[in-house]
mmCIF file with all atom_site columns, C-alpha atoms in Angstrom:
data_model
loop_
_atom_site.group_PDB
_atom_site.id
_atom_site.type_symbol
_atom_site.label_atom_id
_atom_site.label_alt_id
_atom_site.label_comp_id
_atom_site.label_asym_id
_atom_site.label_entity_id
_atom_site.label_seq_id
_atom_site.pdbx_PDB_ins_code
_atom_site.Cartn_x
_atom_site.Cartn_y
_atom_site.Cartn_z
_atom_site.occupancy
_atom_site.B_iso_or_equiv
_atom_site.pdbx_formal_charge
_atom_site.auth_seq_id
_atom_site.auth_comp_id
_atom_site.auth_asym_id
_atom_site.auth_atom_id
_atom_site.pdbx_PDB_model_num
ATOM 1   C CA . VAL A 1 1   ? 13.315  -19.907 -12.213 1.00 66.00 ? 1   VAL A CA 1
ATOM 2   C CA . PHE A 1 2   ? 14.460  -17.605 -9.431  1.00 70.00 ? 2   PHE A CA 1
ATOM 3   C CA . SER A 1 3   ? 18.032  -16.452 -8.885  1.00 75.00 ? 3   SER A CA 1
ATOM 4   C CA . PRO A 1 4   ? 19.563  -16.861 -5.403  1.00 80.00 ? 4   PRO A CA 1
ATOM 5   C CA . ASN A 1 5   ? 18.719  -13.212 -4.617  1.00 81.00 ? 5   ASN A CA 1
ATOM 6   C CA . GLY A 1 6   ? 15.034  -13.701 -5.560  1.00 76.00 ? 6   GLY A CA 1
ATOM 7   C CA . HIS A 1 7   ? 14.953  -12.256 -9.079  1.00 77.00 ? 7   HIS A CA 1
ATOM 8   C CA . LEU A 1 8   ? 13.279  -14.013 -11.992 1.00 83.00 ? 8   LEU A CA 1
ATOM 9   C CA . PHE A 1 9   ? 15.901  -14.913 -14.592 1.00 87.00 ? 9   PHE A CA 1
ATOM 10  C CA . GLN A 1 10  ? 13.466  -14.448 -17.494 1.00 90.00 ? 10  GLN A CA 1
ATOM 11  C CA . VAL A 1 11  ? 12.650  -10.889 -16.348 1.00 92.00 ? 11  VAL A CA 1
ATOM 12  C CA . GLU A 1 12  ? 16.380  -10.157 -16.071 1.00 91.00 ? 12  GLU A CA 1
ATOM 13  C CA . TYR A 1 13  ? 16.838  -11.392 -19.670 1.00 92.00 ? 13  TYR A CA 1
ATOM 14  C CA . ALA A 1 14  ? 13.940  -9.170  -20.804 1.00 94.00 ? 14  ALA A CA 1
ATOM 15  C CA . ILE A 1 15  ? 15.577  -6.172  -19.112 1.00 94.00 ? 15  ILE A CA 1
ATOM 16  C CA . GLU A 1 16  ? 18.801  -6.959  -20.991 1.00 95.00 ? 16  GLU A CA 1
ATOM 17  C CA . ALA A 1 17  ? 16.828  -6.971  -24.273 1.00 95.00 ? 17  ALA A CA 1
ATOM 18  C CA . VAL A 1 18  ? 15.534  -3.491  -23.395 1.00 96.00 ? 18  VAL A CA 1
ATOM 19  C CA . LYS A 1 19  ? 19.074  -2.252  -22.719 1.00 95.00 ? 19  LYS A CA 1
ATOM 20  C CA . LYS A 1 20  ? 20.076  -3.312  -26.238 1.00 93.00 ? 20  LYS A CA 1
ATOM 21  C CA . GLY A 1 21  ? 17.144  -1.511  -27.906 1.00 92.00 ? 21  GLY A CA 1
ATOM 22  C CA . LEU A 1 22  ? 17.063  2.050   -29.206 1.00 91.00 ? 22  LEU A CA 1
ATOM 23  C CA . CYS A 1 23  ? 16.801  4.709   -26.522 1.00 95.00 ? 23  CYS A CA 1
ATOM 24  C CA . SER A 1 24  ? 13.276  6.124   -26.122 1.00 96.00 ? 24  SER A CA 1
ATOM 25  C CA . VAL A 1 25  ? 12.766  9.429   -24.330 1.00 97.00 ? 25  VAL A CA 1
ATOM 26  C CA . GLY A 1 26  ? 9.604   11.089  -23.038 1.00 97.00 ? 26  GLY A CA 1
ATOM 27  C CA . LEU A 1 27  ? 9.273   14.634  -21.718 1.00 96.00 ? 27  LEU A CA 1
ATOM 28  C CA . VAL A 1 28  ? 6.221   16.445  -20.322 1.00 96.00 ? 28  VAL A CA 1
ATOM 29  C CA . THR A 1 29  ? 5.761   20.155  -21.072 1.00 95.00 ? 29  THR A CA 1
ATOM 30  C CA . ASN A 1 30  ? 3.006   22.540  -19.959 1.00 92.00 ? 30  ASN A CA 1
ATOM 31  C CA . SER A 1 31  ? 0.626   21.490  -22.710 1.00 93.00 ? 31  SER A CA 1
ATOM 32  C CA . SER A 1 32  ? 2.084   18.433  -24.438 1.00 95.00 ? 32  SER A CA 1
ATOM 33  C CA . VAL A 1 33  ? 4.223   15.334  -24.188 1.00 96.00 ? 33  VAL A CA 1
ATOM 34  C CA . VAL A 1 34  ? 7.232   14.759  -26.430 1.00 95.00 ? 34  VAL A CA 1
ATOM 35  C CA . LEU A 1 35  ? 8.319   11.236  -27.404 1.00 97.00 ? 35  LEU A CA 1
ATOM 36  C CA . ALA A 1 36  ? 11.625  10.709  -29.210 1.00 95.00 ? 36  ALA A CA 1
ATOM 37  C CA . LEU A 1 37  ? 13.973  7.919   -30.249 1.00 91.00 ? 37  LEU A CA 1
ATOM 38  C CA . SER A 1 38  ? 17.734  7.978   -30.569 1.00 84.00 ? 38  SER A CA 1
ATOM 39  C CA . LYS A 1 39  ? 19.273  7.820   -34.017 1.00 70.00 ? 39  LYS A CA 1
ATOM 40  C CA . ASP A 1 40  ? 20.986  4.544   -34.884 1.00 56.00 ? 40  ASP A CA 1
ATOM 41  C CA . HIS A 1 41  ? 24.325  6.022   -35.880 1.00 40.00 ? 41  HIS A CA 1
ATOM 42  C CA . ILE A 1 42  ? 24.984  8.290   -32.879 1.00 45.00 ? 42  ILE A CA 1
ATOM 43  C CA . ASN A 1 43  ? 27.539  6.813   -30.456 1.00 46.00 ? 43  ASN A CA 1
ATOM 44  C CA . ILE A 1 44  ? 26.455  3.242   -31.137 1.00 44.00 ? 44  ILE A CA 1
ATOM 45  C CA . LYS A 1 45  ? 29.027  0.591   -31.970 1.00 47.00 ? 45  LYS A CA 1
ATOM 46  C CA . LYS A 1 46  ? 26.513  -1.881  -33.350 1.00 49.00 ? 46  LYS A CA 1
ATOM 47  C CA . LYS A 1 47  ? 23.798  -0.562  -35.666 1.00 50.00 ? 47  LYS A CA 1
ATOM 48  C CA . ALA A 1 48  ? 20.224  -1.731  -35.122 1.00 54.00 ? 48  ALA A CA 1
ATOM 49  C CA . ILE A 1 49  ? 19.428  -1.238  -38.815 1.00 60.00 ? 49  ILE A CA 1
ATOM 50  C CA . THR A 1 50  ? 21.745  -2.497  -41.553 1.00 71.00 ? 50  THR A CA 1
ATOM 51  C CA . LYS A 1 51  ? 22.628  -0.586  -44.720 1.00 77.00 ? 51  LYS A CA 1
ATOM 52  C CA . LEU A 1 52  ? 20.183  -2.582  -46.826 1.00 82.00 ? 52  LEU A CA 1
ATOM 53  C CA . GLN A 1 53  ? 17.190  -2.353  -44.492 1.00 73.00 ? 53  GLN A CA 1
ATOM 54  C CA . GLU A 1 54  ? 14.599  0.360   -45.118 1.00 77.00 ? 54  GLU A CA 1
ATOM 55  C CA . GLY A 1 55  ? 14.752  2.346   -41.860 1.00 68.00 ? 55  GLY A CA 1
ATOM 56  C CA . ARG A 1 56  ? 11.232  3.750   -42.211 1.00 70.00 ? 56  ARG A CA 1
ATOM 57  C CA . THR A 1 57  ? 9.746   0.277   -41.694 1.00 70.00 ? 57  THR A CA 1
ATOM 58  C CA . VAL A 1 58  ? 11.025  0.062   -38.117 1.00 71.00 ? 58  VAL A CA 1
ATOM 59  C CA . LYS A 1 59  ? 8.357   1.794   -36.036 1.00 85.00 ? 59  LYS A CA 1
ATOM 60  C CA . LYS A 1 60  ? 9.074   2.253   -32.347 1.00 92.00 ? 60  LYS A CA 1
ATOM 61  C CA . ILE A 1 61  ? 6.508   5.021   -31.730 1.00 95.00 ? 61  ILE A CA 1
ATOM 62  C CA . VAL A 1 62  ? 2.934   3.927   -32.374 1.00 96.00 ? 62  VAL A CA 1
ATOM 63  C CA . GLN A 1 63  ? -0.509  5.445   -31.924 1.00 97.00 ? 63  GLN A CA 1
ATOM 64  C CA . LEU A 1 64  ? -2.815  3.539   -29.563 1.00 98.00 ? 64  LEU A CA 1
ATOM 65  C CA . ASP A 1 65  ? -5.781  5.918   -29.674 1.00 97.00 ? 65  ASP A CA 1
ATOM 66  C CA . LYS A 1 66  ? -6.368  9.403   -31.064 1.00 96.00 ? 66  LYS A CA 1
ATOM 67  C CA . HIS A 1 67  ? -4.828  10.910  -27.900 1.00 97.00 ? 67  HIS A CA 1
ATOM 68  C CA . ILE A 1 68  ? -2.398  8.191   -26.720 1.00 98.00 ? 68  ILE A CA 1
ATOM 69  C CA . HIS A 1 69  ? 0.972   7.191   -28.188 1.00 98.00 ? 69  HIS A CA 1
ATOM 70  C CA . LEU A 1 70  ? 3.476   4.575   -27.109 1.00 98.00 ? 70  LEU A CA 1
ATOM 71  C CA . ALA A 1 71  ? 7.259   4.564   -27.596 1.00 97.00 ? 71  ALA A CA 1
ATOM 72  C CA . PHE A 1 72  ? 9.172   1.418   -26.730 1.00 97.00 ? 72  PHE A CA 1
ATOM 73  C CA . SER A 1 73  ? 12.689  0.082   -26.415 1.00 96.00 ? 73  SER A CA 1
ATOM 74  C CA . GLY A 1 74  ? 13.526  -3.559  -26.793 1.00 95.00 ? 74  GLY A CA 1
ATOM 75  C CA . LEU A 1 75  ? 12.158  -6.309  -29.013 1.00 95.00 ? 75  LEU A CA 1
ATOM 76  C CA . THR A 1 76  ? 10.131  -4.856  -31.871 1.00 93.00 ? 76  THR A CA 1
ATOM 77  C CA . ALA A 1 77  ? 7.863   -7.906  -32.202 1.00 94.00 ? 77  ALA A CA 1
ATOM 78  C CA . ASP A 1 78  ? 6.964   -7.715  -28.494 1.00 96.00 ? 78  ASP A CA 1
ATOM 79  C CA . GLY A 1 79  ? 6.220   -4.005  -28.844 1.00 96.00 ? 79  GLY A CA 1
ATOM 80  C CA . ARG A 1 80  ? 3.940   -4.657  -31.800 1.00 95.00 ? 80  ARG A CA 1
ATOM 81  C CA . ILE A 1 81  ? 1.997   -7.344  -29.878 1.00 97.00 ? 81  ILE A CA 1
ATOM 82  C CA . LEU A 1 82  ? 1.557   -5.116  -26.810 1.00 97.00 ? 82  LEU A CA 1
ATOM 83  C CA . ALA A 1 83  ? 0.543   -2.146  -28.954 1.00 98.00 ? 83  ALA A CA 1
ATOM 84  C CA . ASN A 1 84  ? -2.159  -4.251  -30.632 1.00 97.00 ? 84  ASN A CA 1
ATOM 85  C CA . LYS A 1 85  ? -3.450  -5.463  -27.247 1.00 98.00 ? 85  LYS A CA 1
ATOM 86  C CA . ALA A 1 86  ? -3.525  -1.847  -26.018 1.00 98.00 ? 86  ALA A CA 1
ATOM 87  C CA . ARG A 1 87  ? -5.373  -0.694  -29.160 1.00 98.00 ? 87  ARG A CA 1
ATOM 88  C CA . ILE A 1 88  ? -8.044  -3.337  -28.575 1.00 98.00 ? 88  ILE A CA 1
ATOM 89  C CA . GLU A 1 89  ? -8.380  -2.185  -24.963 1.00 98.00 ? 89  GLU A CA 1
ATOM 90  C CA . CYS A 1 90  ? -8.726  1.441   -26.123 1.00 98.00 ? 90  CYS A CA 1
ATOM 91  C CA . GLN A 1 91  ? -11.482 0.436   -28.545 1.00 98.00 ? 91  GLN A CA 1
ATOM 92  C CA . SER A 1 92  ? -13.214 -1.640  -25.875 1.00 98.00 ? 92  SER A CA 1
ATOM 93  C CA . TYR A 1 93  ? -13.125 1.258   -23.405 1.00 98.00 ? 93  TYR A CA 1
ATOM 94  C CA . ARG A 1 94  ? -14.467 3.657   -26.039 1.00 97.00 ? 94  ARG A CA 1
ATOM 95  C CA . LEU A 1 95  ? -17.256 1.194   -26.934 1.00 97.00 ? 95  LEU A CA 1
ATOM 96  C CA . ASN A 1 96  ? -18.264 0.568   -23.297 1.00 98.00 ? 96  ASN A CA 1
ATOM 97  C CA . TYR A 1 97  ? -17.993 4.099   -21.912 1.00 97.00 ? 97  TYR A CA 1
ATOM 98  C CA . ASP A 1 98  ? -18.341 6.288   -25.027 1.00 96.00 ? 98  ASP A CA 1
ATOM 99  C CA . ASP A 1 99  ? -15.347 8.311   -23.841 1.00 96.00 ? 99  ASP A CA 1
ATOM 100 C CA . ASN A 1 100 ? -11.601 8.575   -24.383 1.00 96.00 ? 100 ASN A CA 1
ATOM 101 C CA . PRO A 1 101 ? -9.724  5.922   -22.418 1.00 98.00 ? 101 PRO A CA 1
ATOM 102 C CA . PRO A 1 102 ? -7.589  7.506   -19.651 1.00 98.00 ? 102 PRO A CA 1
ATOM 103 C CA . ILE A 1 103 ? -3.823  7.291   -20.189 1.00 98.00 ? 103 ILE A CA 1
ATOM 104 C CA . GLU A 1 104 ? -3.381  5.800   -16.714 1.00 98.00 ? 104 GLU A CA 1
ATOM 105 C CA . TYR A 1 105 ? -5.960  3.106   -17.473 1.00 98.00 ? 105 TYR A CA 1
ATOM 106 C CA . ILE A 1 106 ? -4.194  2.038   -20.683 1.00 98.00 ? 106 ILE A CA 1
ATOM 107 C CA . SER A 1 107 ? -0.776  2.190   -18.982 1.00 98.00 ? 107 SER A CA 1
ATOM 108 C CA . LYS A 1 108 ? -2.069  -0.018  -16.198 1.00 98.00 ? 108 LYS A CA 1
ATOM 109 C CA . HIS A 1 109 ? -3.533  -2.441  -18.757 1.00 98.00 ? 109 HIS A CA 1
ATOM 110 C CA . ILE A 1 110 ? -0.152  -2.699  -20.538 1.00 98.00 ? 110 ILE A CA 1
ATOM 111 C CA . ALA A 1 111 ? 1.662   -3.200  -17.216 1.00 98.00 ? 111 ALA A CA 1
ATOM 112 C CA . GLU A 1 112 ? -0.811  -5.886  -16.090 1.00 97.00 ? 112 GLU A CA 1
ATOM 113 C CA . THR A 1 113 ? -0.404  -7.707  -19.402 1.00 97.00 ? 113 THR A CA 1
ATOM 114 C CA . LYS A 1 114 ? 3.377   -7.639  -18.996 1.00 97.00 ? 114 LYS A CA 1
ATOM 115 C CA . GLN A 1 115 ? 3.122   -8.838  -15.403 1.00 95.00 ? 115 GLN A CA 1
ATOM 116 C CA . LYS A 1 116 ? 0.883   -11.786 -16.386 1.00 95.00 ? 116 LYS A CA 1
ATOM 117 C CA . TYR A 1 117 ? 3.615   -12.978 -18.742 1.00 94.00 ? 117 TYR A CA 1
ATOM 118 C CA . THR A 1 118 ? 6.112   -13.125 -15.866 1.00 91.00 ? 118 THR A CA 1
ATOM 119 C CA . GLN A 1 119 ? 3.981   -15.807 -14.148 1.00 86.00 ? 119 GLN A CA 1
ATOM 120 C CA . LYS A 1 120 ? 2.531   -17.965 -16.935 1.00 83.00 ? 120 LYS A CA 1
ATOM 121 C CA . GLY A 1 121 ? 4.141   -21.244 -17.813 1.00 83.00 ? 121 GLY A CA 1
ATOM 122 C CA . GLY A 1 122 ? 5.209   -21.737 -21.416 1.00 88.00 ? 122 GLY A CA 1
ATOM 123 C CA . VAL A 1 123 ? 5.591   -18.017 -22.153 1.00 90.00 ? 123 VAL A CA 1
ATOM 124 C CA . ARG A 1 124 ? 8.343   -15.483 -21.572 1.00 93.00 ? 124 ARG A CA 1
ATOM 125 C CA . PRO A 1 125 ? 8.116   -11.895 -20.316 1.00 95.00 ? 125 PRO A CA 1
ATOM 126 C CA . PHE A 1 126 ? 7.829   -9.141  -22.898 1.00 96.00 ? 126 PHE A CA 1
ATOM 127 C CA . GLY A 1 127 ? 11.277  -7.760  -23.726 1.00 96.00 ? 127 GLY A CA 1
ATOM 128 C CA . ILE A 1 128 ? 10.246  -4.105  -23.861 1.00 97.00 ? 128 ILE A CA 1
ATOM 129 C CA . SER A 1 129 ? 9.991   -1.025  -21.725 1.00 98.00 ? 129 SER A CA 1
ATOM 130 C CA . ALA A 1 130 ? 7.345   1.432   -22.842 1.00 98.00 ? 130 ALA A CA 1
ATOM 131 C CA . LEU A 1 131 ? 6.627   5.125   -22.518 1.00 98.00 ? 131 LEU A CA 1
ATOM 132 C CA . ILE A 1 132 ? 2.899   5.857   -22.822 1.00 98.00 ? 132 ILE A CA 1
ATOM 133 C CA . ALA A 1 133 ? 2.062   9.491   -23.496 1.00 98.00 ? 133 ALA A CA 1
ATOM 134 C CA . GLY A 1 134 ? -1.083  11.487  -24.045 1.00 98.00 ? 134 GLY A CA 1
ATOM 135 C CA . LEU A 1 135 ? -3.451  14.221  -22.990 1.00 96.00 ? 135 LEU A CA 1
ATOM 136 C CA . ASP A 1 136 ? -6.355  13.638  -20.608 1.00 96.00 ? 136 ASP A CA 1
ATOM 137 C CA . ASN A 1 137 ? -9.879  14.993  -21.200 1.00 94.00 ? 137 ASN A CA 1
ATOM 138 C CA . HIS A 1 138 ? -8.845  18.313  -19.610 1.00 95.00 ? 138 HIS A CA 1
ATOM 139 C CA . GLY A 1 139 ? -5.824  18.730  -21.904 1.00 94.00 ? 139 GLY A CA 1
ATOM 140 C CA . LYS A 1 140 ? -3.264  17.906  -19.201 1.00 96.00 ? 140 LYS A CA 1
ATOM 141 C CA . PRO A 1 141 ? -0.266  15.905  -20.497 1.00 97.00 ? 141 PRO A CA 1
ATOM 142 C CA . HIS A 1 142 ? 0.748   12.599  -18.878 1.00 98.00 ? 142 HIS A CA 1
ATOM 143 C CA . LEU A 1 143 ? 3.721   10.273  -19.329 1.00 98.00 ? 143 LEU A CA 1
ATOM 144 C CA . TYR A 1 144 ? 3.814   6.726   -17.932 1.00 98.00 ? 144 TYR A CA 1
ATOM 145 C CA . TYR A 1 145 ? 6.646   4.211   -17.948 1.00 98.00 ? 145 TYR A CA 1
ATOM 146 C CA . THR A 1 146 ? 6.318   0.422   -17.801 1.00 98.00 ? 146 THR A CA 1
ATOM 147 C CA . ASP A 1 147 ? 9.160   -2.060  -17.488 1.00 96.00 ? 147 ASP A CA 1
ATOM 148 C CA . PRO A 1 148 ? 9.328   -5.797  -18.353 1.00 96.00 ? 148 PRO A CA 1
ATOM 149 C CA . SER A 1 149 ? 8.384   -6.840  -14.806 1.00 94.00 ? 149 SER A CA 1
ATOM 150 C CA . GLY A 1 150 ? 4.985   -5.171  -15.132 1.00 95.00 ? 150 GLY A CA 1
ATOM 151 C CA . SER A 1 151 ? 5.439   -2.151  -12.888 1.00 96.00 ? 151 SER A CA 1
ATOM 152 C CA . PHE A 1 152 ? 4.264   1.262   -14.070 1.00 96.00 ? 152 PHE A CA 1
ATOM 153 C CA . SER A 1 153 ? 4.518   4.818   -12.831 1.00 98.00 ? 153 SER A CA 1
ATOM 154 C CA . GLU A 1 154 ? 3.963   8.397   -13.984 1.00 98.00 ? 154 GLU A CA 1
ATOM 155 C CA . TRP A 1 155 ? 6.943   10.594  -14.852 1.00 98.00 ? 155 TRP A CA 1
ATOM 156 C CA . LYS A 1 156 ? 7.797   14.163  -15.854 1.00 96.00 ? 156 LYS A CA 1
ATOM 157 C CA . ALA A 1 157 ? 10.664  12.874  -18.012 1.00 97.00 ? 157 ALA A CA 1
ATOM 158 C CA . GLN A 1 158 ? 11.980  9.358   -18.555 1.00 97.00 ? 158 GLN A CA 1
ATOM 159 C CA . ALA A 1 159 ? 14.285  7.374   -20.820 1.00 97.00 ? 159 ALA A CA 1
ATOM 160 C CA . CYS A 1 160 ? 14.605  3.667   -21.517 1.00 97.00 ? 160 CYS A CA 1
ATOM 161 C CA . GLY A 1 161 ? 16.793  1.523   -23.741 1.00 96.00 ? 161 GLY A CA 1
ATOM 162 C CA . ARG A 1 162 ? 20.427  1.833   -24.764 1.00 93.00 ? 162 ARG A CA 1
ATOM 163 C CA . ASN A 1 163 ? 22.290  4.651   -22.963 1.00 93.00 ? 163 ASN A CA 1
ATOM 164 C CA . SER A 1 164 ? 19.166  5.470   -20.934 1.00 95.00 ? 164 SER A CA 1
ATOM 165 C CA . LYS A 1 165 ? 21.178  5.919   -17.756 1.00 95.00 ? 165 LYS A CA 1
ATOM 166 C CA . GLN A 1 166 ? 23.145  8.816   -19.242 1.00 96.00 ? 166 GLN A CA 1
ATOM 167 C CA . VAL A 1 167 ? 19.998  10.325  -20.771 1.00 95.00 ? 167 VAL A CA 1
ATOM 168 C CA . SER A 1 168 ? 18.147  10.045  -17.446 1.00 96.00 ? 168 SER A CA 1
ATOM 169 C CA . GLU A 1 169 ? 21.026  11.742  -15.631 1.00 96.00 ? 169 GLU A CA 1
ATOM 170 C CA . TYR A 1 170 ? 20.946  14.554  -18.191 1.00 96.00 ? 170 TYR A CA 1
ATOM 171 C CA . LEU A 1 171 ? 17.164  14.923  -17.785 1.00 95.00 ? 171 LEU A CA 1
ATOM 172 C CA . GLU A 1 172 ? 17.484  15.039  -13.978 1.00 95.00 ? 172 GLU A CA 1
ATOM 173 C CA . LYS A 1 173 ? 20.054  17.843  -14.180 1.00 95.00 ? 173 LYS A CA 1
ATOM 174 C CA . HIS A 1 174 ? 18.288  19.940  -16.817 1.00 93.00 ? 174 HIS A CA 1
ATOM 175 C CA . TYR A 1 175 ? 14.551  19.317  -16.400 1.00 93.00 ? 175 TYR A CA 1
ATOM 176 C CA . LYS A 1 176 ? 12.552  22.285  -15.118 1.00 90.00 ? 176 LYS A CA 1
ATOM 177 C CA . ASP A 1 177 ? 8.868   22.265  -14.208 1.00 87.00 ? 177 ASP A CA 1
ATOM 178 C CA . GLY A 1 178 ? 6.700   24.429  -16.409 1.00 79.00 ? 178 GLY A CA 1
ATOM 179 C CA . ILE A 1 179 ? 8.585   23.900  -19.650 1.00 82.00 ? 179 ILE A CA 1
ATOM 180 C CA . SER A 1 180 ? 6.680   25.574  -22.466 1.00 78.00 ? 180 SER A CA 1
ATOM 181 C CA . ASN A 1 181 ? 6.459   24.209  -26.002 1.00 65.00 ? 181 ASN A CA 1
#
């Protein structure tokens, strides 16, 4: 169902789910990519993990292939499903081409999967934004961002999730090209 200004309500709801998730941050340096998550107890009124829950079981950074990792903000179950689909695509690429799958290729696959779920009847869009990070075959680091609508793009630094606007503003002010490890 479209809103009067042409937006899909379900995609808007998915974006709201992302805004309530832990903040994920990605940063490209000269020779690597750093992925990080915010801590639950820092400046957050409502904790994502309760006192009784084992915090180590909540995994928001996952390995897709030996050189590609994904960090996500939003619904954990959706992130797990997309990560599994991406892992299968990595294995398929490796089987067909006998080479490492390119980070852009896997990012595009994740974005296309998300976009398909904005059009299908009987399903809802994935409620996650993802940062896909890795090194290409030449050792150059890459960072891609996908949102619930299915768009993707490459970034030098990016944040998604709760408080991502403030983190992004900080990154814009303080990011310098050529950061060393």
